[in-house]
Amino acid sequence: MTRHVPVLIVGGGPVGLALAGDLGWRGVPCTLIEKTDGAIEQPKMDLVGIRTMEFCRRWGILDWVRDAPYPPDYPQDYVYLTALNGYELGREPFPSRGFEPCPPESPQKRERVPQDMFDPILARFARSFPDVTLRYGAEFVAVKETKDEVTATVKSGGKTETIAAQYVVGTDGGASTVRESLGIGMSGNPALTYTTNVMFRCPDFHKLHDKGKAYRFIFIGPEGVWLTIVAVNGADRFRMSIVGTPQKIEHTEADVRAALKQAMGRNFDYEILSVMRWVRRELVADRYGTERVFIAGDAAHLMSPTGGFGMNTGIGDAVDLAWKLEAVHKGWGGRGLLQTYDAERRPIGLRNVAEASRNLKRMLSTREHLPGPDIFAPGAANDAARKEYGGWFAGVMRKEWFANGVMLGYRYDQSPIVVPDGTPAPPDLSHPYRQTARPGARAPHAWLDDGRSTLDLVGRGFTLLRLGENTPAGKSIESAARQRGVPLQSVALSERQVLDAYERRLVLVRPDGHVAWRADREPDDAGALIDAVRGERISIKQQQEPVS
Ligand SMILES: Cc1cc2nc3c(=O)[nH]c(=O)nc-3n(C[C@H](O)[C@H](O)[C@H](O)COP(=O)(O)OP(=O)(O)OC[C@H]3O[C@@H](n4cnc5c(N)ncnc54)[C@H](O)[C@@H]3O)c2cc1C
């Protein structure tokens, strides 16, 4: 028997679940299949980035994230040290998640919520929509694509079935079967390091040393950085990573126990929960899909976890794809719309993968700038050497810790469905992040007088912001959208801070919260504008002179 669904999602990791949730939120029926039972043996991600939190705000699930059981008062410091019972070389203090303020550029902040807490939140969100079906224990094996539909072969409960879908999205992780079956290769560096992650339980961990509670400990030996330990749940579970090198190595249990002893500086009691050997990669898929089959998340890009960009980039893929799938499903999306997914998201994959590798290089720069023997030697006389080395390393690592520009500053200014306004592109800096409403950028956050954020105005359809006093009515744009069935709400705002952030009096924001077009007066041909931003008429020339 063949089942029919509009959208089939393969893989129920965080990216597949976020896509299912966003599609459900948009009223697009979808089925997600996941080959496992959904249990997470070893949580990988734990940093929910600031942009992902803005999506959670849009989806109305902030309370669920806030109430995740990672303790709100667990300090988030990064500590650089020789051993837990050795010398502290430096520290980057960060407040616990309950006390970290939001930066001025967002109504949200990053959150520390590990995968075994975050995946259930995303699954609960997806399940809250009657049109979303999550099926566990169902494995995708093959796909056949025709001009009109896609047929997926799925194994479940010892039986084989077929699911016919209008569109299939592979969010099935780094070893993606969907990507393989499309014959899409990946380019880049397949092995940056061979790393071993060890999840261990130790309820009294912070009582065994004098460094206090912290999120991440980075261990520096005579060979440079060799090990990290992170507080996975802010309580009794920790993850040790033996960082490794590009040379293949399989750490034995004896290696793992020796590393834990060396990190603590003495023997201690702990229970090993799981060991995961993995390869840190720097790879991006050569294409993000075909006409009807797409890949997103780790299926499309694999990066070093340094920076915490992996899942957050994948959720950005999901949000870009979801509104386009909604548009074609509901009939208002243009013929070229879905193909802009690759054009918009692949450059972001390349950008974020490269930044993650730069972060790794920063951490491993200790292997070139080796510490001298004095930093490991006892005595106050060597404290100055420790301070100097730790200060240098802290300066290097700040690039990774302060990266709102990476999380919020990705832009689609080269996209065929973004209308340029003739202004020059600002630099793409990881820090400091400066908001811009230049077409292609994330629509800036500004607080409204009633306490909402500008981000609270945008979401399901297009939003036409009419700003300042005596704003243009925007009637031609509204009418062109109406004629084409494109959902558009028109919002007039007189707050000065909004006009300052957006710099033009008319700004068209897409359903994913990126600026599609802006000007100070209505376009000469509003129909052409709407056709451009809905992917019907690819590429439109700038129609207005930029206003200085
Ligand atoms: C140590 C470590 C720390 C990290 N920390 C962070 C962080 O703090 N922040 C961050 O953003 N990222 C982080 N990452 C990266 C992040 O974990 C991944 O980018 C993220 O999990 C990718 O999500 P995904 O849904 O694309 O893929 P996955 O999480 O790999 O999920 C894929 C799912 O598809 C299923 N599947 C596979 N094949 C099939 C099939 N044929 N049929 C059905 N189902 C299938 C799998 O069972 C799996 O559940 C970290 C990674 C590591 C290794």
XYZ file of C-alpha atoms and ligand atoms in Angstrom:
601
model
C 0.000 0.000 0.000
C 1.272 3.470 -0.807
C 0.642 6.331 1.589
C 0.473 9.860 0.193
C 1.825 12.891 2.059
C 2.629 16.419 0.891
C 6.036 16.480 2.636
C 8.066 13.531 3.911
C 10.913 14.314 6.326
C 13.594 11.654 6.782
C 15.368 11.842 10.157
C 14.120 12.981 13.550
C 17.166 14.791 14.927
C 16.791 18.446 15.909
C 16.706 19.707 12.308
C 14.019 17.277 11.110
C 11.941 17.974 14.206
C 12.285 21.753 13.741
C 11.226 21.408 10.096
C 8.216 19.273 11.051
C 7.285 21.848 13.691
C 7.650 24.848 11.366
C 5.625 23.090 8.656
C 2.928 22.176 11.192
C 2.898 25.781 12.431
C 2.362 26.839 8.819
C -0.459 24.352 8.298
C 1.463 22.119 5.885
C 0.785 18.401 6.490
C 3.955 16.357 6.838
C 5.198 12.985 8.032
C 8.574 12.507 9.691
C 10.201 9.085 9.804
C 13.014 8.263 12.206
C 14.799 4.935 12.180
C 15.492 4.806 15.936
C 13.060 5.007 18.841
C 14.179 8.626 19.406
C 16.206 7.911 22.563
C 19.441 9.919 22.700
C 22.354 7.937 24.057
C 24.878 10.725 23.848
C 23.617 14.301 23.434
C 25.810 16.202 20.991
C 24.629 19.808 20.822
C 23.939 21.878 23.912
C 24.122 25.483 22.683
C 20.814 26.707 21.327
C 21.962 29.805 19.474
C 20.384 33.227 19.630
C 18.744 32.976 16.168
C 17.280 29.567 17.004
C 15.883 31.176 20.162
C 14.284 33.877 17.994
C 12.575 31.072 16.047
C 11.432 29.517 19.345
C 9.957 32.918 20.219
C 8.096 32.985 16.885
C 6.826 29.440 17.498
C 5.602 30.343 21.000
C 7.723 27.761 22.844
C 10.026 30.006 24.890
C 8.569 28.751 28.168
C 9.381 25.158 27.271
C 13.012 26.083 26.598
C 13.207 28.197 29.769
C 11.798 25.306 31.813
C 14.273 22.732 30.411
C 16.004 21.091 33.372
C 19.472 22.598 32.767
C 19.854 24.549 36.045
C 19.372 28.299 35.541
C 22.110 29.085 38.089
C 24.905 26.866 36.723
C 27.892 29.121 35.850
C 28.857 29.113 32.177
C 32.557 30.017 32.557
C 35.231 28.704 30.209
C 38.345 27.728 32.157
C 41.816 27.174 30.678
C 43.939 24.941 32.899
C 46.709 22.373 33.170
C 44.565 20.006 35.299
C 41.583 20.326 37.625
C 43.998 19.870 40.520
C 46.674 21.777 38.634
C 47.017 25.411 37.542
C 44.355 27.707 36.183
C 45.804 29.680 33.275
C 42.848 31.846 32.401
C 39.071 32.094 32.467
C 36.277 33.696 30.476
C 33.469 34.253 32.968
C 29.877 33.991 31.742
C 26.683 34.250 33.790
C 24.435 31.259 34.196
C 21.559 31.008 31.735
C 19.059 32.334 34.259
C 21.023 35.569 34.608
C 22.469 36.236 31.139
C 20.917 39.404 29.678
C 19.672 39.666 26.094
C 22.003 41.702 23.881
C 20.629 44.963 22.420
C 20.295 43.375 18.965
C 17.784 40.700 19.973
C 14.816 40.077 22.254
C 16.455 36.704 23.016
C 19.755 35.278 24.161
C 21.475 31.975 23.564
C 20.445 29.077 25.807
C 22.252 26.073 27.214
C 19.865 23.184 26.549
C 21.477 19.870 25.558
C 20.041 17.685 22.826
C 18.349 15.208 25.170
C 16.366 18.171 26.547
C 15.950 20.149 23.295
C 14.875 17.344 20.927
C 11.872 16.503 23.168
C 10.867 20.195 23.134
C 10.979 20.264 19.326
C 9.103 16.935 19.145
C 6.414 18.274 21.492
C 6.105 21.386 19.323
C 5.789 19.305 16.140
C 3.260 16.949 17.739
C 1.087 19.874 18.806
C -0.120 20.192 15.191
C -2.710 17.698 13.957
C -1.179 17.731 10.469
C 2.209 16.471 11.684
C 2.917 12.753 12.079
C 6.102 11.541 13.776
C 6.871 7.883 13.095
C 9.695 6.206 14.987
C 11.211 2.859 13.997
C 10.764 3.671 10.282
C 13.861 3.669 8.089
C 14.183 5.311 4.697
C 16.037 3.097 2.216
C 15.584 4.516 -1.281
C 13.942 7.248 -3.306
C 12.550 7.539 -6.823
C 11.805 10.983 -8.176
C 9.573 11.770 -11.138
C 8.410 15.094 -12.519
C 5.269 15.023 -10.375
C 6.174 13.227 -7.156
C 8.724 11.318 -5.109
C 8.332 7.745 -3.940
C 10.273 6.670 -0.872
C 10.844 3.085 0.172
C 10.617 2.719 3.929
C 11.254 -0.258 6.221
C 9.225 -0.444 9.393
C 8.400 -3.315 11.758
C 9.996 -5.864 9.419
C 7.847 -4.720 6.465
C 8.625 -2.587 3.447
C 6.224 0.133 2.354
C 6.227 3.045 -0.040
C 5.363 6.638 0.761
C 4.532 8.972 -2.103
C 5.235 12.629 -1.382
C 5.214 15.888 -3.233
C 8.522 16.721 -1.564
C 11.074 14.831 0.516
C 13.576 16.447 2.867
C 16.559 14.458 4.109
C 17.485 15.569 7.628
C 19.105 12.214 8.221
C 22.480 13.395 9.492
C 26.050 13.193 8.270
C 25.777 9.719 6.734
C 22.569 10.772 4.943
C 21.002 7.990 2.879
C 18.860 10.612 1.129
C 21.981 12.493 0.009
C 23.631 9.251 -1.062
C 20.618 8.129 -3.056
C 20.616 11.451 -4.917
C 24.296 10.925 -5.745
C 25.267 14.240 -4.157
C 28.886 14.436 -3.035
C 30.442 16.577 -0.309
C 33.495 18.781 -0.673
C 36.007 20.016 1.858
C 38.189 18.309 4.430
C 36.876 14.894 5.544
C 39.086 14.548 8.640
C 40.177 17.502 10.770
C 40.609 15.362 13.907
C 39.815 11.873 15.158
C 38.093 12.621 18.455
C 36.763 10.444 21.291
C 33.845 11.686 23.392
C 33.198 10.066 26.748
C 30.032 10.724 28.703
C 30.608 10.081 32.397
C 28.642 10.518 35.596
C 30.262 12.104 38.628
C 27.824 13.752 41.081
C 30.606 15.261 43.226
C 32.729 16.523 40.327
C 33.036 20.135 41.490
C 33.972 19.038 45.025
C 37.018 17.176 43.711
C 38.938 20.311 42.676
C 39.212 24.024 43.403
C 38.217 25.463 39.987
C 34.525 25.762 40.828
C 31.534 25.044 38.621
C 32.040 25.974 34.980
C 30.560 25.001 31.621
C 33.777 24.071 29.825
C 37.282 23.197 30.971
C 39.975 23.320 28.266
C 43.128 21.409 29.222
C 46.533 22.549 28.038
C 49.529 20.230 28.275
C 53.088 20.615 26.996
C 51.675 19.604 23.564
C 48.975 22.343 23.639
C 45.212 21.766 23.966
C 44.543 18.034 24.205
C 41.273 17.620 26.113
C 38.033 19.360 27.048
C 35.369 18.566 29.646
C 31.906 20.152 29.495
C 29.109 20.129 32.063
C 26.436 18.489 29.924
C 23.404 18.771 32.208
C 24.701 21.204 34.828
C 24.463 18.460 37.426
C 26.078 15.013 37.404
C 26.841 14.311 33.723
C 29.979 15.471 31.912
C 31.449 14.964 28.465
C 35.163 14.543 28.053
C 36.583 14.942 24.530
C 40.053 13.746 23.690
C 40.572 16.248 20.888
C 42.968 14.146 18.774
C 44.728 14.980 15.515
C 44.141 14.312 11.796
C 45.900 10.961 12.296
C 43.498 8.080 12.736
C 43.516 6.729 16.273
C 41.180 4.509 18.273
C 41.382 5.364 21.961
C 40.994 2.296 24.170
C 39.183 2.213 27.513
C 42.594 2.358 29.193
C 43.383 5.564 27.216
C 40.053 7.041 28.294
C 40.635 6.258 31.982
C 44.199 7.576 31.808
C 42.914 10.814 30.249
C 40.314 11.275 33.002
C 42.970 10.732 35.681
C 45.346 13.188 34.015
C 42.566 15.790 33.672
C 41.628 15.526 37.357
C 45.250 15.314 38.436
C 44.511 12.179 40.464
C 42.249 9.134 40.583
C 38.562 9.730 41.251
C 35.259 7.845 41.140
C 33.091 8.129 38.041
C 30.880 5.962 35.867
C 31.421 5.855 32.098
C 28.005 6.119 30.411
C 28.983 6.006 26.743
C 31.935 6.379 24.414
C 31.562 7.929 20.947
C 34.432 7.909 18.490
C 33.868 10.414 15.708
C 35.646 12.349 13.003
C 35.546 16.124 12.999
C 34.843 17.176 9.423
C 34.660 20.284 7.268
C 32.298 19.299 4.457
C 29.458 20.901 2.495
C 27.212 19.081 0.030
C 27.806 20.009 -3.603
C 24.057 20.593 -4.033
C 21.274 20.943 -1.498
C 18.851 18.827 -3.504
C 16.983 18.336 -6.740
C 13.563 19.530 -7.954
C 11.625 17.690 -5.250
C 14.157 16.239 -2.819
C 16.182 18.435 -0.484
C 18.763 17.915 2.239
C 19.190 20.001 5.380
C 21.213 20.006 8.601
C 24.158 17.638 8.946
C 23.032 15.878 5.767
C 24.064 19.082 3.960
C 27.005 20.336 6.048
C 29.375 18.848 8.591
C 31.453 21.137 10.727
C 33.621 21.157 13.819
C 31.454 21.750 16.926
C 33.749 24.657 17.861
C 31.293 27.557 17.994
C 28.116 25.492 18.327
C 26.994 26.280 14.784
C 25.999 22.801 13.499
C 22.415 22.370 14.624
C 21.798 26.102 14.581
C 22.817 26.271 10.911
C 20.577 23.252 10.243
C 17.584 24.911 11.891
C 18.269 27.941 9.686
C 18.022 25.576 6.688
C 14.704 24.241 7.991
C 13.229 27.727 8.436
C 14.319 28.777 4.929
C 12.804 25.670 3.383
C 9.572 25.568 5.401
C 8.040 28.813 4.111
C 8.958 27.915 0.541
C 7.325 24.484 0.884
C 4.263 26.209 2.347
C 4.174 28.641 -0.569
C 4.234 25.911 -3.224
C 1.870 23.691 -1.239
C -0.667 26.509 -0.973
C -0.167 27.568 -4.575
C 1.295 31.078 -4.222
C 4.952 30.132 -4.507
C 6.531 30.920 -7.846
C 8.025 28.337 -10.190
C 11.598 29.125 -9.177
C 11.010 29.461 -5.434
C 12.152 26.056 -4.187
C 15.367 26.263 -6.183
C 16.352 29.346 -4.198
C 16.806 27.091 -1.143
C 20.181 25.964 -2.512
C 21.074 29.490 -3.647
C 20.372 30.916 -0.191
C 21.475 28.201 2.203
C 24.520 26.618 0.565
C 26.587 29.822 0.874
C 25.622 29.957 4.560
C 26.715 26.338 4.990
C 30.097 27.208 3.452
C 30.378 30.327 5.612
C 29.585 28.617 8.908
C 31.652 25.498 8.224
C 34.657 27.748 7.518
C 34.125 29.755 10.713
C 33.831 26.548 12.773
C 37.189 25.395 11.361
C 38.724 28.783 12.144
C 37.548 28.315 15.741
C 39.179 24.885 15.865
C 42.375 26.404 14.525
C 42.223 29.030 17.265
C 41.932 26.382 19.973
C 44.693 24.293 18.417
C 46.983 27.290 17.914
C 48.363 26.215 21.324
C 49.986 23.334 19.431
C 52.110 25.824 17.515
C 52.423 28.457 20.223
C 53.492 25.796 22.763
C 53.519 26.621 26.462
C 56.932 26.656 28.103
C 57.795 24.213 30.924
C 57.479 27.022 33.508
C 53.664 27.094 33.312
C 53.559 23.509 34.624
C 56.235 24.054 37.285
C 55.291 24.803 40.895
C 56.078 28.043 42.642
C 54.817 31.601 42.635
C 57.772 32.529 40.437
C 56.010 30.804 37.535
C 52.645 32.517 38.079
C 53.589 35.363 35.736
C 54.301 32.879 32.912
C 50.922 31.189 33.547
C 49.146 34.527 33.525
C 50.812 35.590 30.312
C 50.063 32.347 28.450
C 46.488 32.184 29.782
C 45.912 35.824 28.835
C 47.116 35.199 25.298
C 44.896 32.121 24.947
C 41.862 33.887 26.416
C 42.286 36.622 23.799
C 42.447 34.040 21.004
C 39.347 32.168 22.225
C 37.146 35.268 22.570
C 36.544 35.098 18.807
C 34.682 31.842 19.391
C 32.758 32.871 22.483
C 31.487 36.178 21.058
C 29.959 35.302 17.699
C 26.496 36.819 17.410
C 27.532 37.964 13.945
C 27.795 34.331 12.835
C 24.472 33.373 14.392
C 22.454 36.461 13.362
C 24.408 38.068 10.546
C 23.920 35.565 7.717
C 22.469 37.242 4.657
C 20.810 36.234 1.424
C 21.864 39.334 -0.512
C 22.925 37.272 -3.548
C 19.583 35.465 -3.696
C 17.486 35.792 -6.858
C 14.389 36.499 -4.708
C 15.948 39.394 -2.836
C 15.767 42.820 -4.476
C 18.976 44.803 -3.983
C 18.670 48.451 -2.929
C 22.008 49.620 -4.243
C 23.664 50.056 -0.858
C 27.080 48.458 -0.319
C 27.313 45.226 1.686
C 28.516 45.836 5.241
C 31.368 43.594 6.432
C 30.336 40.139 7.641
C 31.877 40.211 11.130
C 31.432 37.568 13.810
C 31.821 40.313 16.413
C 30.595 42.961 16.883
C 27.312 42.174 15.164
C 25.601 45.208 13.673
C 22.028 44.865 12.535
C 21.115 45.971 9.026
C 17.843 46.015 7.119
C 19.666 45.823 3.796
C 17.739 43.366 1.581
C 18.786 39.789 2.328
C 19.583 40.450 5.996
C 17.623 39.292 9.042
C 15.020 41.981 9.741
C 16.426 43.948 12.702
C 15.066 43.794 16.209
C 13.838 47.044 17.779
C 11.541 47.378 20.769
C 8.122 48.849 20.046
C 6.470 51.277 22.452
C 3.973 48.569 23.462
C 6.786 46.241 24.625
C 6.817 43.922 21.610
C 9.802 43.390 19.347
C 9.688 44.104 15.610
C 10.454 40.380 15.314
C 7.041 39.649 16.847
C 5.377 41.240 13.804
C 6.835 38.909 11.210
C 6.237 35.242 10.671
C 3.744 33.274 8.678
C 3.272 35.486 5.604
C 5.037 38.545 4.183
C 4.954 41.695 6.303
C 4.985 45.169 4.793
C 6.375 47.560 7.380
C 5.290 51.168 6.813
C 7.474 53.330 8.982
C 7.718 56.869 10.318
C 5.237 59.691 9.982
C 3.227 60.219 6.748
C 4.246 56.797 5.564
C 3.371 55.671 2.066
C 0.147 53.636 2.094
C 1.701 50.616 0.406
C -1.607 49.960 -1.379
C -0.070 48.868 -4.687
C 2.014 46.209 -2.913
C -0.951 44.975 -0.870
C -3.097 44.736 -3.958
C -0.426 42.928 -6.028
C -0.006 40.388 -3.228
C -3.767 39.906 -2.918
C -4.138 39.314 -6.662
C -1.523 36.548 -6.483
C -2.825 34.960 -3.282
C 0.355 35.881 -1.433
C -0.329 36.304 2.301
C 0.748 39.806 3.317
C -0.006 41.917 6.346
C 0.619 45.621 6.354
C 1.809 47.232 9.583
C 2.252 50.966 10.223
C 4.720 51.949 12.951
C 5.645 55.446 13.995
C 8.407 54.616 16.497
C 11.586 56.494 15.649
C 13.814 53.600 16.729
C 12.188 51.316 14.144
C 12.762 53.754 11.285
C 16.347 54.179 12.479
C 16.911 50.411 12.393
C 15.219 49.881 9.014
C 16.394 53.147 7.321
C 13.572 53.125 4.737
C 9.885 53.884 5.048
C 8.664 50.754 3.268
C 10.213 47.394 4.076
C 8.962 44.051 2.831
C 9.896 41.223 5.220
C 9.641 37.569 4.160
C 7.918 34.803 6.108
C 11.311 33.690 7.459
C 12.094 37.136 8.870
C 14.576 38.282 6.204
C 14.216 41.564 4.339
C 13.177 41.033 0.709
C 12.982 44.657 -0.418
C 13.025 48.196 0.973
C 12.526 51.700 -0.398
C 11.091 55.075 0.523
C 8.263 54.925 -1.990
C 6.114 52.303 -3.623
C 7.694 50.518 -6.590
C 6.794 51.438 -10.156
C 5.606 47.893 -10.752
C 4.360 46.271 -7.531
C 3.302 43.134 -9.410
C 6.873 42.594 -10.591
C 8.109 43.059 -7.028
C 5.727 40.459 -5.605
C 6.550 38.070 -8.449
C 10.240 38.491 -7.702
C 9.995 37.797 -3.965
C 7.723 34.774 -4.433
C 10.131 33.231 -6.936
C 7.938 33.585 -10.018
C 10.080 36.074 -11.840
C 13.643 35.509 -10.832
C 15.740 38.617 -10.521
C 14.349 42.115 -10.576
C 16.370 45.244 -10.998
C 16.626 47.778 -8.257
C 13.786 50.258 -8.823
C 14.537 53.023 -6.391
C 17.482 55.245 -5.934
C 19.051 54.671 -2.540
C 18.323 57.531 -0.164
C 21.362 58.753 1.679
C 30.399 16.986 20.481
C 29.435 17.779 19.652
C 28.906 18.950 20.185
C 28.029 19.717 19.424
N 27.526 20.882 19.950
C 26.692 21.630 19.219
C 26.105 22.812 19.775
O 26.325 23.146 20.936
N 25.257 23.543 18.984
C 24.972 23.169 17.700
O 24.232 23.885 17.017
N 25.494 22.049 17.157
C 26.321 21.270 17.889
N 26.811 20.115 17.372
C 26.366 19.678 16.046
C 24.960 19.129 16.143
O 24.876 18.112 17.114
C 24.499 18.620 14.802
O 24.738 19.618 13.838
C 23.018 18.285 14.835
O 22.766 17.206 15.690
C 22.526 17.951 13.434
O 21.170 17.688 13.498
P 20.466 16.884 12.333
O 19.041 16.776 12.756
O 20.788 17.496 11.026
O 21.180 15.464 12.320
P 21.276 14.342 13.439
O 21.255 14.940 14.791
O 22.429 13.494 13.060
O 19.928 13.510 13.267
C 19.719 12.697 12.137
C 18.617 11.704 12.462
O 18.272 10.987 11.283
C 18.086 9.617 11.641
N 18.306 8.814 10.436
C 19.486 8.583 9.808
N 19.303 7.825 8.724
C 17.979 7.565 8.652
C 17.171 6.816 7.743
N 17.723 6.209 6.684
N 15.841 6.734 7.970
C 15.277 7.354 9.045
N 16.007 8.067 9.948
C 17.333 8.183 9.741
C 19.089 9.373 12.739
O 18.738 8.259 13.528
C 19.035 10.684 13.507
O 18.068 10.653 14.533
C 27.689 19.309 18.114
C 28.213 18.131 17.580
C 29.084 17.369 18.345
C 29.640 16.100 17.748
